[in-house]
Short mmCIF file of C-alpha atoms and ligand atoms in Angstrom, two decimals:
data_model
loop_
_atom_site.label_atom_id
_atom_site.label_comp_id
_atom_site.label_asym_id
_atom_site.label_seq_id
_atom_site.Cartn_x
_atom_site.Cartn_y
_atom_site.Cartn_z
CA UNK A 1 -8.31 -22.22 -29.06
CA UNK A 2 -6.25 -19.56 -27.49
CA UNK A 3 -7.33 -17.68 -24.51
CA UNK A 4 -7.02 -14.33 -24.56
CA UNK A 5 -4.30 -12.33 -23.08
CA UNK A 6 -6.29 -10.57 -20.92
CA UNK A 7 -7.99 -13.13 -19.03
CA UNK A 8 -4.62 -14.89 -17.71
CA UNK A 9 -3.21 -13.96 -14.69
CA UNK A 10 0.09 -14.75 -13.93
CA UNK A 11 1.66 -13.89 -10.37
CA UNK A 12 4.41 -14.10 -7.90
CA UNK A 13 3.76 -14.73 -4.54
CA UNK A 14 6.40 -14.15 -1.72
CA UNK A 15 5.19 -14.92 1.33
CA UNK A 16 8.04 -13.74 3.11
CA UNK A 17 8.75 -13.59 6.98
CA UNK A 18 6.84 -14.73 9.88
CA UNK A 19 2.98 -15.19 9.23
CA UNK A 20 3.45 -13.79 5.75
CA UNK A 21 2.83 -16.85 4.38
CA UNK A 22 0.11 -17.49 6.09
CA UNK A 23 -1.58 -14.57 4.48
CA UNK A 24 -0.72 -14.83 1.60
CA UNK A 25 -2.23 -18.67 1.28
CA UNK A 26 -5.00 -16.72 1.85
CA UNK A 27 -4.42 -14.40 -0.82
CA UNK A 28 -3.99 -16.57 -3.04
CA UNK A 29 -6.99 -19.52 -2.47
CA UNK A 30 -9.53 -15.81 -2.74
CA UNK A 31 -7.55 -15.10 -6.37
CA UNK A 32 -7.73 -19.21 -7.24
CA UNK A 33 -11.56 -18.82 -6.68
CA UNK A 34 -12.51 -15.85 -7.97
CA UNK A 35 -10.64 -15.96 -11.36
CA UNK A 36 -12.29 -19.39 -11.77
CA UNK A 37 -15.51 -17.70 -10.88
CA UNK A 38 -14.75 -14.92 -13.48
CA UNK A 39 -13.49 -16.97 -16.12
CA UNK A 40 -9.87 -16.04 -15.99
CA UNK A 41 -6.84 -18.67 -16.24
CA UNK A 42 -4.89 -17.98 -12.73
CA UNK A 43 -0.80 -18.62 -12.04
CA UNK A 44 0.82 -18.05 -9.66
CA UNK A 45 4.54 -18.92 -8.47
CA UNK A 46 5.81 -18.72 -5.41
CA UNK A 47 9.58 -17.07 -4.15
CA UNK A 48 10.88 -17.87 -0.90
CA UNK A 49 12.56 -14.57 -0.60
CA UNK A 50 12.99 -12.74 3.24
CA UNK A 51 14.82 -13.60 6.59
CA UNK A 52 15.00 -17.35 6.66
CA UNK A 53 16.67 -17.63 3.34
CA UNK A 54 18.72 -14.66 4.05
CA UNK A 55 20.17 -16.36 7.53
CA UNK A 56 21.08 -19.28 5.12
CA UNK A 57 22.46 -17.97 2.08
CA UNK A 58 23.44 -14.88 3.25
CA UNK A 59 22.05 -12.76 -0.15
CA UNK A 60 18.45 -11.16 0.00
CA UNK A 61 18.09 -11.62 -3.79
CA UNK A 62 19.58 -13.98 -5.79
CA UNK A 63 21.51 -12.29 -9.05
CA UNK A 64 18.33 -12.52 -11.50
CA UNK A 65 15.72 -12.31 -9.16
CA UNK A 66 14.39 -9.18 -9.79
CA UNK A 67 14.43 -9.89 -13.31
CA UNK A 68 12.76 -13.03 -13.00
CA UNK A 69 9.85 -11.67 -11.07
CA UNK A 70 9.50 -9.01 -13.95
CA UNK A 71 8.15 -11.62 -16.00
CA UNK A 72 5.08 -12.10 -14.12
CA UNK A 73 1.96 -9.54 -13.72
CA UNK A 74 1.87 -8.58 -10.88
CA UNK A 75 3.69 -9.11 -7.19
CA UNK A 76 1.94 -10.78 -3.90
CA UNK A 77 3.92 -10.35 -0.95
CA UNK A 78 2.83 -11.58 2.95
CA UNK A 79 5.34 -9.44 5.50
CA UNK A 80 8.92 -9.19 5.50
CA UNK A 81 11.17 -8.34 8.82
CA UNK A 82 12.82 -11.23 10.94
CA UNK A 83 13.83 -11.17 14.59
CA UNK A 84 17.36 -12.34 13.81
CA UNK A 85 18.16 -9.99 10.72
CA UNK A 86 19.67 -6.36 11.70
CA UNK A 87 17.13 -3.59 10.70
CA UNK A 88 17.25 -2.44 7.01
CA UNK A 89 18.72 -5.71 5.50
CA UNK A 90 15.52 -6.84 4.27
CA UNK A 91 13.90 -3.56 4.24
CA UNK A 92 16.22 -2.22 1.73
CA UNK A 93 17.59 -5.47 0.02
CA UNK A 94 13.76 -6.61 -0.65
CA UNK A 95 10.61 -3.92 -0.14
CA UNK A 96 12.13 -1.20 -1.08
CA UNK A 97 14.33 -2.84 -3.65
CA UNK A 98 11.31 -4.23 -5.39
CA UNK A 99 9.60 -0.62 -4.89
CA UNK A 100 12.45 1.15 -6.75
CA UNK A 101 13.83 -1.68 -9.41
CA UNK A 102 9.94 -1.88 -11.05
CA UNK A 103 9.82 2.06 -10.08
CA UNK A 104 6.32 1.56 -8.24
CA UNK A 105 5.90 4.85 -7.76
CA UNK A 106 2.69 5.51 -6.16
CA UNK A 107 2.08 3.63 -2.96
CA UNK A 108 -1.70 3.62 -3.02
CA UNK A 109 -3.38 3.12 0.71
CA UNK A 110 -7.25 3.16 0.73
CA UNK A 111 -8.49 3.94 4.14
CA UNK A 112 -11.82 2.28 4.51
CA UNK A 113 -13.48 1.58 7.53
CA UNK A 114 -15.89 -2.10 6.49
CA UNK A 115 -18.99 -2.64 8.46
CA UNK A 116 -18.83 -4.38 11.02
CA UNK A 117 -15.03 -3.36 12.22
CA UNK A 118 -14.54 -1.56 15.28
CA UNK A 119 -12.77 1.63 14.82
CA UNK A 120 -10.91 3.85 17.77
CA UNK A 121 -13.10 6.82 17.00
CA UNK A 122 -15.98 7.38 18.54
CA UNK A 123 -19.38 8.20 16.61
CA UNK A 124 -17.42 7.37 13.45
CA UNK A 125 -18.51 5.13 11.52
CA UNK A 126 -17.99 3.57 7.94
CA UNK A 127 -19.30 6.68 5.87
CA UNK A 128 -16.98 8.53 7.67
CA UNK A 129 -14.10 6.93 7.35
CA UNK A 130 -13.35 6.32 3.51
CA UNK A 131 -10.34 8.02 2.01
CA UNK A 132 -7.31 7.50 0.26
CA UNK A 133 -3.57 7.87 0.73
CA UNK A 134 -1.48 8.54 -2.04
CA UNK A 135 2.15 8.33 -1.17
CA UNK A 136 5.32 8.62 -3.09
CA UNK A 137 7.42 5.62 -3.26
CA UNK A 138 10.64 6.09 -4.61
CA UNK A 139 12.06 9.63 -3.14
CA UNK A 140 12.32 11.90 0.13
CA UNK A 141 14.27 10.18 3.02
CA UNK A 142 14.10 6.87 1.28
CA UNK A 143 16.22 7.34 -1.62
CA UNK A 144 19.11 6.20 0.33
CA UNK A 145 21.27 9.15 -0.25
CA UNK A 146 23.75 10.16 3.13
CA UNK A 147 26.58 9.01 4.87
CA UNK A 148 28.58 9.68 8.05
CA UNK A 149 31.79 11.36 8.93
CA UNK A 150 34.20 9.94 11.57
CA UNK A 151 31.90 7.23 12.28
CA UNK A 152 32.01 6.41 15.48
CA UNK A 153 33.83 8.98 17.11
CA UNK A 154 32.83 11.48 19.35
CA UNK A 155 33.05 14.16 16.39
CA UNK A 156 30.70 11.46 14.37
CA UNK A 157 28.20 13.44 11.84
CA UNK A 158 25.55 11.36 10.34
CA UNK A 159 23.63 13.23 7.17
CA UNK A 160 20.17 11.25 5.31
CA UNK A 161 19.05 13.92 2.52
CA UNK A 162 15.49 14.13 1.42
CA UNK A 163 15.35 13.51 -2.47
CA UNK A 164 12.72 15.30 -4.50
CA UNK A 165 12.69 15.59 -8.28
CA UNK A 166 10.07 17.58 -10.70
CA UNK A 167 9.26 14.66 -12.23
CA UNK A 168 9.11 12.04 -9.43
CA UNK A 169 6.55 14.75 -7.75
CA UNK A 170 4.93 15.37 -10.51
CA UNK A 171 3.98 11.94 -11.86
CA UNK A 172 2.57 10.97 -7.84
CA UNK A 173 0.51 14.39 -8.27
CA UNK A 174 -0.85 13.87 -11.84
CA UNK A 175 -2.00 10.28 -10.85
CA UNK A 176 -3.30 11.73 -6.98
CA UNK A 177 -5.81 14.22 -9.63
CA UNK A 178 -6.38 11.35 -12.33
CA UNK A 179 -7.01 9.16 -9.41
CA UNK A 180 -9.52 11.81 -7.28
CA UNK A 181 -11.27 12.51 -10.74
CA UNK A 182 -12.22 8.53 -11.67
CA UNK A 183 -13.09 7.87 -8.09
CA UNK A 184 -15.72 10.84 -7.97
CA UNK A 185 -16.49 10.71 -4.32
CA UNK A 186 -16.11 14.13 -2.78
CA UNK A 187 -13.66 15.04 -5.55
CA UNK A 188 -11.00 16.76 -3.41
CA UNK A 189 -7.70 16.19 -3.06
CA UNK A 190 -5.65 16.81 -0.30
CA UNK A 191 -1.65 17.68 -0.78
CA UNK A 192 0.39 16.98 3.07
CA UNK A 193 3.03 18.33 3.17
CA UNK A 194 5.55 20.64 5.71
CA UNK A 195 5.80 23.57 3.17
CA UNK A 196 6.63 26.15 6.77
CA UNK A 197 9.60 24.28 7.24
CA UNK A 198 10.82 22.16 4.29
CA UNK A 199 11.31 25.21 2.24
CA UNK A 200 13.18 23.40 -0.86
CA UNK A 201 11.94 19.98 -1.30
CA UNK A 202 8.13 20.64 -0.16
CA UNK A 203 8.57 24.08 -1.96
CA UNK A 204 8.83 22.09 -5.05
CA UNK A 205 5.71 19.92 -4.34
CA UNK A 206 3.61 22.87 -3.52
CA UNK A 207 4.61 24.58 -7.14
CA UNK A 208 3.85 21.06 -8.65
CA UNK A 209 0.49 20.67 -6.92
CA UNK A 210 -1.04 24.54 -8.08
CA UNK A 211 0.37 23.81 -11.61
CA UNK A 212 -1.14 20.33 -12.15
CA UNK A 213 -4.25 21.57 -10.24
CA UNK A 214 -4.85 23.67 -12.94
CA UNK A 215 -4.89 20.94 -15.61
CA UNK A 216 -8.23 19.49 -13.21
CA UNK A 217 -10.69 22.35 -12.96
CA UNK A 218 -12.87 19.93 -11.44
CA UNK A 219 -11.02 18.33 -8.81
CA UNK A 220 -11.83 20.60 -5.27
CA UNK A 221 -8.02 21.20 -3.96
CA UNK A 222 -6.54 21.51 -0.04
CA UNK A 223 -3.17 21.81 1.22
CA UNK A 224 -2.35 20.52 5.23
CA UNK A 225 0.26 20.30 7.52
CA UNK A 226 1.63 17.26 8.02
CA UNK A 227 0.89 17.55 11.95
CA UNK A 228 -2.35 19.28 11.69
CA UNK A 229 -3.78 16.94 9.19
CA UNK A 230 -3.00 14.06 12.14
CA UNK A 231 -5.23 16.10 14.08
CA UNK A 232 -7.91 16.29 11.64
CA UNK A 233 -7.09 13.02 10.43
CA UNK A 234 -9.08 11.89 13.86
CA UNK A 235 -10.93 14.81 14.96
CA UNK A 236 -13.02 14.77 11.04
CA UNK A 237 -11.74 12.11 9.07
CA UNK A 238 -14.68 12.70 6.62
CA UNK A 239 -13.49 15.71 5.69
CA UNK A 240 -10.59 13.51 3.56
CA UNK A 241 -11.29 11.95 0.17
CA UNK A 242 -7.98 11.50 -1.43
CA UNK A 243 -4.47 12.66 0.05
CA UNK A 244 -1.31 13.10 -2.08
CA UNK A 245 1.96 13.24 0.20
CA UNK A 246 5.85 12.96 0.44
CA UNK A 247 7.18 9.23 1.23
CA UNK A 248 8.08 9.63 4.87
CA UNK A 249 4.87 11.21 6.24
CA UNK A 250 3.14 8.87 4.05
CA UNK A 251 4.85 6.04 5.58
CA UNK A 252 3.59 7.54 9.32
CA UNK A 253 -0.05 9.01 7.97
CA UNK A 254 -0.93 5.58 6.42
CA UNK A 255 -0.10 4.04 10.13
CA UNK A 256 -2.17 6.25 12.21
CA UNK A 257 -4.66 5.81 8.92
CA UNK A 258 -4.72 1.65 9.32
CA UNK A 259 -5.52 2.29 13.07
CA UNK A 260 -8.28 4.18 12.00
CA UNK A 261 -10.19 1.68 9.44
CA UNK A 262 -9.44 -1.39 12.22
CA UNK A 263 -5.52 -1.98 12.50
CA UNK A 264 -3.09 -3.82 10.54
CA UNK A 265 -5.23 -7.09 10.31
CA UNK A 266 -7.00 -4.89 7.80
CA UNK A 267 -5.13 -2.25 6.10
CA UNK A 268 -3.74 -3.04 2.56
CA UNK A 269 -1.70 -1.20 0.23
CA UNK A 270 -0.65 -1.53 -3.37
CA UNK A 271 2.89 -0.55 -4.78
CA UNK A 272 2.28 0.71 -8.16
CA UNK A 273 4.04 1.81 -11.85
CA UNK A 274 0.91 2.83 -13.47
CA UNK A 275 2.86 2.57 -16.80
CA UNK A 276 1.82 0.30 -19.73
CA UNK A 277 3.75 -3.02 -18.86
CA UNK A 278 4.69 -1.79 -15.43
CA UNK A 279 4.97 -4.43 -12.22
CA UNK A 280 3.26 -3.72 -9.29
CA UNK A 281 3.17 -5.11 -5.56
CA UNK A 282 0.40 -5.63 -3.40
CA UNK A 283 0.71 -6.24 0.21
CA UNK A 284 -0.97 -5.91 3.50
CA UNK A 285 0.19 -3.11 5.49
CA UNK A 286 1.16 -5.06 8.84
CA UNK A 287 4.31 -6.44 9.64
CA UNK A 288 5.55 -10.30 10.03
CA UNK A 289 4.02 -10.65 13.76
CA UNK A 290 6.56 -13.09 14.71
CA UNK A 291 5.42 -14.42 17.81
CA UNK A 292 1.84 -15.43 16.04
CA UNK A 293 3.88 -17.20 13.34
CA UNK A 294 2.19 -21.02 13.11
CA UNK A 295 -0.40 -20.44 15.25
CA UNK A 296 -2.98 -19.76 12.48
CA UNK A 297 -4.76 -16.98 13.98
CA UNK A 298 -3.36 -14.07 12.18
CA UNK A 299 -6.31 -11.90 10.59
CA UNK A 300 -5.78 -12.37 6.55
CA UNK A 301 -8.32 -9.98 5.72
CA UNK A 302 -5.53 -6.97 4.39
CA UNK A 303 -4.06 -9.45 2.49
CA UNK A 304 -7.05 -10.34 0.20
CA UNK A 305 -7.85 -6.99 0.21
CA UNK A 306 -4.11 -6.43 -1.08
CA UNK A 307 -5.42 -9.16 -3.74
CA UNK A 308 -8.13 -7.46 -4.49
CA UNK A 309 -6.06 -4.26 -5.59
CA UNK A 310 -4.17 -6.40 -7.27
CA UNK A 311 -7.32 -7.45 -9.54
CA UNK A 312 -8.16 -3.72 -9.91
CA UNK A 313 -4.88 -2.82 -11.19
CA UNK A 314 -3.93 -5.97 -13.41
CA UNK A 315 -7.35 -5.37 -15.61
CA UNK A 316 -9.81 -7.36 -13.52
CA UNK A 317 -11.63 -4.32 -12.15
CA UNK A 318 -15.09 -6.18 -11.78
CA UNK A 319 -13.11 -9.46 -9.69
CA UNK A 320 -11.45 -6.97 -7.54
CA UNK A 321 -14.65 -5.41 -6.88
CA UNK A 322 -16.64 -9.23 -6.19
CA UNK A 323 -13.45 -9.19 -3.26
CA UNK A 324 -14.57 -6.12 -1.96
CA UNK A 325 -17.86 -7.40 -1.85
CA UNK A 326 -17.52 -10.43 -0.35
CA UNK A 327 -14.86 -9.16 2.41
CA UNK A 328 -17.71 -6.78 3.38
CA UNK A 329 -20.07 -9.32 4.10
CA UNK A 330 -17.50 -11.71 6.06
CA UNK A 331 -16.79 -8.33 8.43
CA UNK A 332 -20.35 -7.15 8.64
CA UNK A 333 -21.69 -10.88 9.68
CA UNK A 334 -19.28 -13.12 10.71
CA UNK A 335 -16.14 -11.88 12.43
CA UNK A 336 -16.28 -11.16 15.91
CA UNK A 337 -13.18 -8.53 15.74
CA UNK A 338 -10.14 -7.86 13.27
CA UNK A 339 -7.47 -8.65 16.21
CA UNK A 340 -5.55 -11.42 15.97
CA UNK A 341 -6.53 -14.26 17.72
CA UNK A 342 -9.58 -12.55 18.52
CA UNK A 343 -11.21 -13.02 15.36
CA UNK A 344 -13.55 -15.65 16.40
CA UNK A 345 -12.07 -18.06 13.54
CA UNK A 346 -8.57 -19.18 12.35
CA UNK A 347 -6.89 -17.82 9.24
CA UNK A 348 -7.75 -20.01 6.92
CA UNK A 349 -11.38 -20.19 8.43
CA UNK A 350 -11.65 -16.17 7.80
CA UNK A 351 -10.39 -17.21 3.84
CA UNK A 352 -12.84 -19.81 3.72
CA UNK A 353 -15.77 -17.57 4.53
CA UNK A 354 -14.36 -15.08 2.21
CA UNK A 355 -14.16 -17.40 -0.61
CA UNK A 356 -17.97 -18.74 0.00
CA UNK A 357 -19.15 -15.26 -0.19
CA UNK A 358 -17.54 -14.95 -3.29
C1 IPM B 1 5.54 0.38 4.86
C2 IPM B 1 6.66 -0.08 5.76
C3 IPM B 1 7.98 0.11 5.01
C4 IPM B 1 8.11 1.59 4.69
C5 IPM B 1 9.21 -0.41 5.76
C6 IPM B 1 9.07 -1.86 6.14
C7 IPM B 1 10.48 -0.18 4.98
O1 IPM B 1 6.66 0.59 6.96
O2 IPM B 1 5.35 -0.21 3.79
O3 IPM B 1 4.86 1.33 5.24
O4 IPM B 1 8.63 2.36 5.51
O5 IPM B 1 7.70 1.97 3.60
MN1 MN B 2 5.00 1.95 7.19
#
């Protein structure tokens, strides 16, 4: 008898640079246990894509590659950034590559502080600190588009445009309203944007946030400053419940964001294209921590949380939730802290605990 399609999961799984993989094994013993726990056939396939392979091939993908990994449903990847590869190589040859070739277009960044984690903020504590970022992922500064003049001379001009299009805004805003609506919290959704000074391209996102408003009745709407919604952002993060922004500032927000729900050894993110048959990547939000690299005491907690999105958003809403769950527990009674090394267990230990409180 055939199984049905929807209980078969079939990933890829870069681990990439660094300690990525040693996240991701993580990742990926949590997803081995709880599909068998839920009944659901589990793949997976692993790509050793990112720095090392780079240095020896001298190609960041393969020709093929990024049709090959369209095959699968969904993407797992650890960290990517190397010590001995020039910035932007693997930046733009891999994440962002990935981002814009399966046009993931909403970079989804839940901000939620679990018990037991130690946040910066004092008298805040986890009913305070539960929102969600929203960011664009395939326009603004990152669409690539500039160049210089007279490179190099003292007359050198160096130009890096800010992209926007009506529909690239409007498809982040329509899911940012869909998105506030199913997860019925406070119900308000927050647009950031720089609309005093970017006059054009956050012009356009302003007009696109009233009109879709409208279409959502029910759906409480705010507009901040980018700067004044970092202040606010510590001074009353509970005032937050879901944020729509740009690319860039959601690239810096999400960062002062992670700090906020425990640091990097926590925060996850997912890399979506919330179309019927679309690919999306999961990933924790920290970087390859070379220096830790082998020394098993990196904190793996964002990336089964990045799994755990990954459930949510393949069709496995109720494993992703069991995840949740069980990460909550292995903060709130066993970890000593969320830094690394400090975590009172190794890597895998942390895994392990996860996957018994499964
Ligand atoms: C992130 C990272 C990436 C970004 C880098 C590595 C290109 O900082 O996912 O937030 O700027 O989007
Ligand atoms: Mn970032």
């Amino acid at each position: 008898m055939s199984v049905p399609n929807r209980k078969r999961l079939n990933i890829a799984v870069i681990g990439g640079d660094g300690t990525g993989p040693e996240v991701v094994a993580e990742g990926v013993k949590v997803l081995r246990a709880v599909t068998h726990l839920e009944g659901i056939t589990f793949s997976w396939k692993e790509f050793d894509y990112g720095g090392e392979r780079y240095l020896k091939t001298g190609e960041v993908l393969p020709p093929g590659a990024l049709d090959e990994l369209a095959a699968y449903d969904a993407i797992l990847l650890g960290a990517i950034g190397h010590p001995d590869v020039a910035p932007g190589i693997l930046e733009r040859g891999l994440l962002l590559a990935m981002r814009f070739h399966f046009d993931q277009y909403i970079n989804l960044r839940p901000v939620k502080l679990f018990p037991g984690v130690e946040t910066p903020l004092k008298d805040k504590g986890p009913d305070d600190i539960d929102f969600v970022v929203v960011r664009e992922n395939t326009e603004d500064l990152y669409a690539g588009v500039g160049g210089f003049l007279k490179k190099g001379t003292p007359d050198e001009v160096a130009s890096q445009t800010a992209v926007y299009t009506r529909k690239g805004t409007e498809r982040c805003i329509r899911w940012a309203f869909e998105y506030t609506r199913k997860r019925n919290r406070r119900k308000r959704l927050t647009l950031v944007a720089k609309t005093n000074v970017l006059t054009y391209g956050h012009d356009l996102w302003w007009r696109t946030f009233q009109e879709v408003a409208r279409e959502y009745p029910d759906v409480e709407t705010d507009y901040n400053h980018v700067d004044a919604c970092c202040m606010w952002m510590i001074k009353n993060p509970e005032y937050y419940d879901v944020i729509v922004t740009t690319n860039m500032f959601g690239d810096i927000i999400t960062d002062l964001a992670g700090i906020l729900q425990g640091g990097m050894g926590v925060a996850a993110g997912g890399n979506i294209n919330p179309e019927p048959g679309g690919v999306s990547m999961f990933e924790p939000m920290g970087g390859s921590a070379p220096k830790y690299t082998g020394k098993h005491v990196i904190n793996p907690i964002a990336t089964i949380s990045a799994a755990a999105m990954l459930l949510e958003h393949t069709g496995f809403p109720e494993a992703g939730a069991r995840v949740m769950k069980a990460i909550q527990v292995v903060t709130g009674t066993k970890m000593k802290s969320q830094a690394a090394g400090k975590m009172g267990y190794s890597t895998q230990e942390v895994g392990d605990l996860v996957v018994d409180a499964l």
